[in-house]
């Protein structure tokens, strides 16, 4: 195997990581089912706890996270929730340390992403086989939450992401596809995996942010596809402009 194909392990800890995002300070934030919200410094390979509980209560089991342009962190607390236990949570951790509970009735909340204008939060509800739409008001409250898109299959949407025109990309963990949904909730494209059915996470990358990178969990493959619109600029990208 050539050197450019070799993997290097940077850290190992007693946890169950689910999601990861890069902060402009150079550290990664990690949602860990077992330990809560962690940070990882790639320069030192050090893992540190950041937020392990809400008040005196432990989280159910964190899953994924995303950043707002101002540095606020939105993350999902999935645990073992589903249609039998619709108590999954979605939080916002503000840069001043204030923790807001935005949703407490989620059906296995998983990936989440902000609309480009940050007035709406989209949340993948895996066991509801859907994506919910959460309006965000300037005073920090939320409006009426609705089901933005519905799917089918034995699993459901996993990670989600969005482009600059507010087209939502939804990897489905049992249909081997990334579905593209326009701002009106209509499907406009389907990226089909050639490697398996368990398409889980996907992100925009490349110098113009028009390359879609997709993880294929059942085969361990990483796929890529081209898209004609750049992905939404995230906090770390904005700070590097």
CSV table of C-alpha atoms in Angstrom, one decimal:
chain,number,residue,atom,x,y,z
A,1,UNK,CA,0.0,0.0,0.0
A,2,UNK,CA,1.4,3.4,-1.0
A,3,UNK,CA,2.0,6.1,1.7
A,4,UNK,CA,-0.8,8.3,0.5
A,5,UNK,CA,-3.3,5.4,1.3
A,6,UNK,CA,-2.1,4.7,4.8
A,7,UNK,CA,-4.2,5.5,7.9
A,8,UNK,CA,-2.7,6.9,11.1
A,9,UNK,CA,-4.4,6.5,14.4
A,10,UNK,CA,-4.2,9.8,16.4
A,11,UNK,CA,-6.2,9.0,19.5
A,12,UNK,CA,-8.0,6.2,21.4
A,13,UNK,CA,-10.2,6.6,24.5
A,14,UNK,CA,-12.9,4.9,26.4
A,15,UNK,CA,-15.9,6.1,24.5
A,16,UNK,CA,-18.4,5.7,21.7
A,17,UNK,CA,-18.0,8.6,19.3
A,18,UNK,CA,-20.8,9.4,16.8
A,19,UNK,CA,-20.1,12.8,15.3
A,20,UNK,CA,-17.2,15.2,14.8
A,21,UNK,CA,-16.8,18.8,13.6
A,22,UNK,CA,-13.8,21.2,13.3
A,23,UNK,CA,-13.7,24.4,15.3
A,24,UNK,CA,-11.7,27.3,14.0
A,25,UNK,CA,-9.4,27.1,17.0
A,26,UNK,CA,-8.0,24.0,15.4
A,27,UNK,CA,-9.7,21.5,17.8
A,28,UNK,CA,-12.4,19.1,16.9
A,29,UNK,CA,-15.6,18.7,18.8
A,30,UNK,CA,-16.9,15.2,19.2
A,31,UNK,CA,-20.3,13.9,20.3
A,32,UNK,CA,-19.7,10.7,22.3
A,33,UNK,CA,-22.6,8.4,23.3
A,34,UNK,CA,-20.8,7.4,26.5
A,35,UNK,CA,-19.0,10.6,27.6
A,36,UNK,CA,-20.9,13.5,26.1
A,37,UNK,CA,-19.3,16.4,24.3
A,38,UNK,CA,-15.5,16.1,23.9
A,39,UNK,CA,-12.7,18.1,22.3
A,40,UNK,CA,-9.8,16.6,20.3
A,41,UNK,CA,-6.6,18.5,19.6
A,42,UNK,CA,-4.9,16.9,16.5
A,43,UNK,CA,-1.6,18.7,17.4
A,44,UNK,CA,-1.3,16.8,20.7
A,45,UNK,CA,-3.7,13.9,20.1
A,46,UNK,CA,-5.4,14.9,23.4
A,47,UNK,CA,-9.0,14.1,24.1
A,48,UNK,CA,-10.7,16.3,26.8
A,49,UNK,CA,-14.2,16.4,28.2
A,50,UNK,CA,-16.1,19.6,27.4
A,51,UNK,CA,-19.8,19.0,28.5
A,52,UNK,CA,-20.8,15.7,30.2
A,53,UNK,CA,-24.3,16.5,31.4
A,54,UNK,CA,-27.1,18.9,31.6
A,55,UNK,CA,-27.4,20.3,35.1
A,56,UNK,CA,-27.2,17.0,37.2
A,57,UNK,CA,-28.6,14.8,34.5
A,58,UNK,CA,-26.5,12.8,32.1
A,59,UNK,CA,-27.3,12.9,28.4
A,60,UNK,CA,-29.2,9.9,26.9
A,61,UNK,CA,-26.3,9.4,24.4
A,62,UNK,CA,-25.0,12.2,22.1
A,63,UNK,CA,-25.0,11.5,18.3
A,64,UNK,CA,-24.1,14.4,16.0
A,65,UNK,CA,-23.4,18.2,15.9
A,66,UNK,CA,-23.0,21.3,13.8
A,67,UNK,CA,-21.8,24.8,14.2
A,68,UNK,CA,-23.6,28.2,13.6
A,69,UNK,CA,-21.6,30.9,12.1
A,70,UNK,CA,-21.3,32.7,15.5
A,71,UNK,CA,-19.8,29.5,17.1
A,72,UNK,CA,-23.0,28.2,18.8
A,73,UNK,CA,-23.0,24.3,18.8
A,74,UNK,CA,-26.2,22.4,18.0
A,75,UNK,CA,-26.2,18.7,18.9
A,76,UNK,CA,-28.5,15.8,19.1
A,77,UNK,CA,-29.0,13.5,22.2
A,78,UNK,CA,-30.4,10.3,20.7
A,79,UNK,CA,-29.9,7.5,23.2
A,80,UNK,CA,-32.2,4.6,22.5
A,81,UNK,CA,-35.2,6.7,21.5
A,82,UNK,CA,-37.6,5.8,18.7
A,83,UNK,CA,-41.3,5.6,18.1
A,84,UNK,CA,-41.5,3.5,21.3
A,85,UNK,CA,-39.8,6.3,23.3
A,86,UNK,CA,-40.1,9.8,21.5
A,87,UNK,CA,-37.9,11.6,24.0
A,88,UNK,CA,-34.8,12.4,22.0
A,89,UNK,CA,-33.4,15.8,22.5
A,90,UNK,CA,-31.8,18.6,20.5
A,91,UNK,CA,-29.6,21.2,22.2
A,92,UNK,CA,-27.9,24.5,21.4
A,93,UNK,CA,-24.8,25.4,23.4
A,94,UNK,CA,-24.1,29.1,23.0
A,95,UNK,CA,-20.7,30.6,23.0
A,96,UNK,CA,-21.4,32.2,26.4
A,97,UNK,CA,-22.0,28.7,27.9
A,98,UNK,CA,-25.8,28.8,28.0
A,99,UNK,CA,-27.4,25.4,27.1
A,100,UNK,CA,-30.8,25.6,25.4
A,101,UNK,CA,-33.1,22.6,25.1
A,102,UNK,CA,-34.7,23.1,21.7
A,103,UNK,CA,-36.5,19.7,21.3
A,104,UNK,CA,-37.4,17.0,23.8
A,105,UNK,CA,-39.8,14.9,21.7
A,106,UNK,CA,-37.4,13.6,19.0
A,107,UNK,CA,-37.7,10.2,17.5
A,108,UNK,CA,-34.1,9.1,17.4
A,109,UNK,CA,-32.6,12.5,16.5
A,110,UNK,CA,-29.4,12.1,14.5
A,111,UNK,CA,-27.7,14.4,12.0
A,112,UNK,CA,-28.6,18.1,11.9
A,113,UNK,CA,-27.8,21.2,9.8
A,114,UNK,CA,-28.7,24.8,9.7
A,115,UNK,CA,-30.4,26.6,6.8
A,116,UNK,CA,-27.8,28.9,5.1
A,117,UNK,CA,-29.6,31.9,6.7
A,118,UNK,CA,-29.7,30.1,10.0
A,119,UNK,CA,-33.4,30.8,10.6
A,120,UNK,CA,-34.2,27.1,10.4
A,121,UNK,CA,-32.6,23.9,11.9
A,122,UNK,CA,-33.1,20.6,10.1
A,123,UNK,CA,-32.9,17.4,12.1
A,124,UNK,CA,-32.8,13.8,10.8
A,125,UNK,CA,-35.1,11.6,12.9
A,126,UNK,CA,-33.8,8.2,12.0
A,127,UNK,CA,-36.5,6.0,13.5
A,128,UNK,CA,-39.2,8.3,12.2
A,129,UNK,CA,-37.7,7.9,8.8
A,130,UNK,CA,-37.9,11.7,8.3
A,131,UNK,CA,-36.3,15.1,8.5
A,132,UNK,CA,-37.9,17.7,10.9
A,133,UNK,CA,-37.9,21.4,10.3
A,134,UNK,CA,-37.3,23.6,13.4
A,135,UNK,CA,-37.8,27.4,13.0
A,136,UNK,CA,-35.4,29.5,15.0
A,137,UNK,CA,-36.4,32.9,16.2
A,138,UNK,CA,-34.1,35.9,17.0
A,139,UNK,CA,-35.0,35.7,20.7
A,140,UNK,CA,-33.6,32.2,20.9
A,141,UNK,CA,-37.0,30.4,21.0
A,142,UNK,CA,-38.3,27.9,18.4
A,143,UNK,CA,-41.5,28.0,16.3
A,144,UNK,CA,-43.9,25.2,15.3
A,145,UNK,CA,-41.8,22.1,14.3
A,146,UNK,CA,-42.9,20.2,11.3
A,147,UNK,CA,-42.0,17.1,9.3
A,148,UNK,CA,-40.1,18.5,6.2
A,149,UNK,CA,-39.5,15.2,4.3
A,150,UNK,CA,-40.5,11.6,4.8
A,151,UNK,CA,-38.7,8.4,3.6
A,152,UNK,CA,-39.1,4.7,3.8
A,153,UNK,CA,-37.0,1.6,4.6
A,154,UNK,CA,-35.8,-0.4,7.6
A,155,UNK,CA,-33.6,2.4,8.9
A,156,UNK,CA,-33.7,6.1,8.1
A,157,UNK,CA,-31.8,9.4,7.5
A,158,UNK,CA,-28.5,9.6,9.2
A,159,UNK,CA,-26.2,12.6,8.8
A,160,UNK,CA,-27.6,15.5,6.8
A,161,UNK,CA,-26.0,18.6,5.1
A,162,UNK,CA,-27.0,21.5,2.9
A,163,UNK,CA,-25.8,23.6,0.0
A,164,UNK,CA,-25.8,27.3,-0.4
A,165,UNK,CA,-29.2,27.2,-2.3
A,166,UNK,CA,-30.7,25.4,0.7
A,167,UNK,CA,-30.9,22.0,-1.1
A,168,UNK,CA,-30.9,19.4,1.7
A,169,UNK,CA,-28.7,16.3,1.3
A,170,UNK,CA,-30.0,13.2,3.2
A,171,UNK,CA,-27.9,10.0,3.4
A,172,UNK,CA,-30.2,7.1,4.1
A,173,UNK,CA,-28.8,4.2,6.2
A,174,UNK,CA,-30.7,1.4,4.5
A,175,UNK,CA,-31.4,2.6,0.9
A,176,UNK,CA,-27.8,3.1,-0.3
A,177,UNK,CA,-28.5,6.6,-1.4
A,178,UNK,CA,-28.1,10.3,-0.7
A,179,UNK,CA,-31.4,12.1,-1.5
A,180,UNK,CA,-31.4,15.8,-2.4
A,181,UNK,CA,-34.5,17.7,-1.3
A,182,UNK,CA,-35.1,21.3,-2.5
A,183,UNK,CA,-36.2,24.2,-0.2
A,184,UNK,CA,-39.9,23.3,-0.8
A,185,UNK,CA,-39.4,19.7,0.4
A,186,UNK,CA,-39.4,18.2,-3.1
A,187,UNK,CA,-36.9,15.5,-4.1
A,188,UNK,CA,-34.7,16.7,-7.0
A,189,UNK,CA,-31.8,14.2,-7.1
A,190,UNK,CA,-30.7,10.8,-5.8
A,191,UNK,CA,-27.0,9.9,-5.5
A,192,UNK,CA,-26.9,6.0,-5.5
A,193,UNK,CA,-24.0,4.2,-3.8
A,194,UNK,CA,-22.2,1.6,-5.9
A,195,UNK,CA,-20.8,-0.1,-2.8
A,196,UNK,CA,-23.6,-1.0,-0.4
A,197,UNK,CA,-26.8,0.0,1.3
A,198,UNK,CA,-25.6,1.7,4.5
A,199,UNK,CA,-24.9,5.3,3.4
A,200,UNK,CA,-24.4,7.2,6.6
A,201,UNK,CA,-22.5,10.5,6.6
A,202,UNK,CA,-21.7,13.0,3.9
A,203,UNK,CA,-20.0,16.4,3.7
A,204,UNK,CA,-19.0,18.9,1.1
A,205,UNK,CA,-15.3,19.4,0.4
A,206,UNK,CA,-12.7,20.3,-2.2
A,207,UNK,CA,-11.4,23.8,-3.0
A,208,UNK,CA,-14.8,25.0,-4.3
A,209,UNK,CA,-16.9,23.0,-1.8
A,210,UNK,CA,-18.7,21.2,-4.8
A,211,UNK,CA,-17.5,17.7,-4.0
A,212,UNK,CA,-19.7,15.4,-1.9
A,213,UNK,CA,-17.8,12.9,0.2
A,214,UNK,CA,-20.0,10.0,1.5
A,215,UNK,CA,-19.2,7.2,4.0
A,216,UNK,CA,-20.5,3.7,3.2
A,217,UNK,CA,-20.6,2.0,6.5
A,218,UNK,CA,-21.3,-1.6,5.6
A,219,UNK,CA,-18.4,-1.9,3.2
A,220,UNK,CA,-16.0,0.7,4.8
A,221,UNK,CA,-15.8,2.7,1.5
A,222,UNK,CA,-15.5,6.5,1.1
A,223,UNK,CA,-17.3,7.7,-2.0
A,224,UNK,CA,-17.3,11.1,-3.8
A,225,UNK,CA,-19.7,12.8,-6.2
A,226,UNK,CA,-19.8,16.2,-7.9
A,227,UNK,CA,-22.5,18.8,-7.3
A,228,UNK,CA,-23.1,22.1,-9.2
A,229,UNK,CA,-23.7,24.2,-6.1
A,230,UNK,CA,-21.2,24.8,-3.2
A,231,UNK,CA,-22.0,23.4,0.2
A,232,UNK,CA,-23.0,25.8,3.0
A,233,UNK,CA,-20.1,27.5,4.5
A,234,UNK,CA,-19.6,26.4,8.1
A,235,UNK,CA,-18.1,28.2,11.0
A,236,UNK,CA,-14.6,27.0,10.4
A,237,UNK,CA,-14.7,28.0,6.7
A,238,UNK,CA,-16.0,31.5,7.6
A,239,UNK,CA,-13.2,32.1,10.0
A,240,UNK,CA,-10.6,31.2,7.4
A,241,UNK,CA,-11.9,33.6,4.7
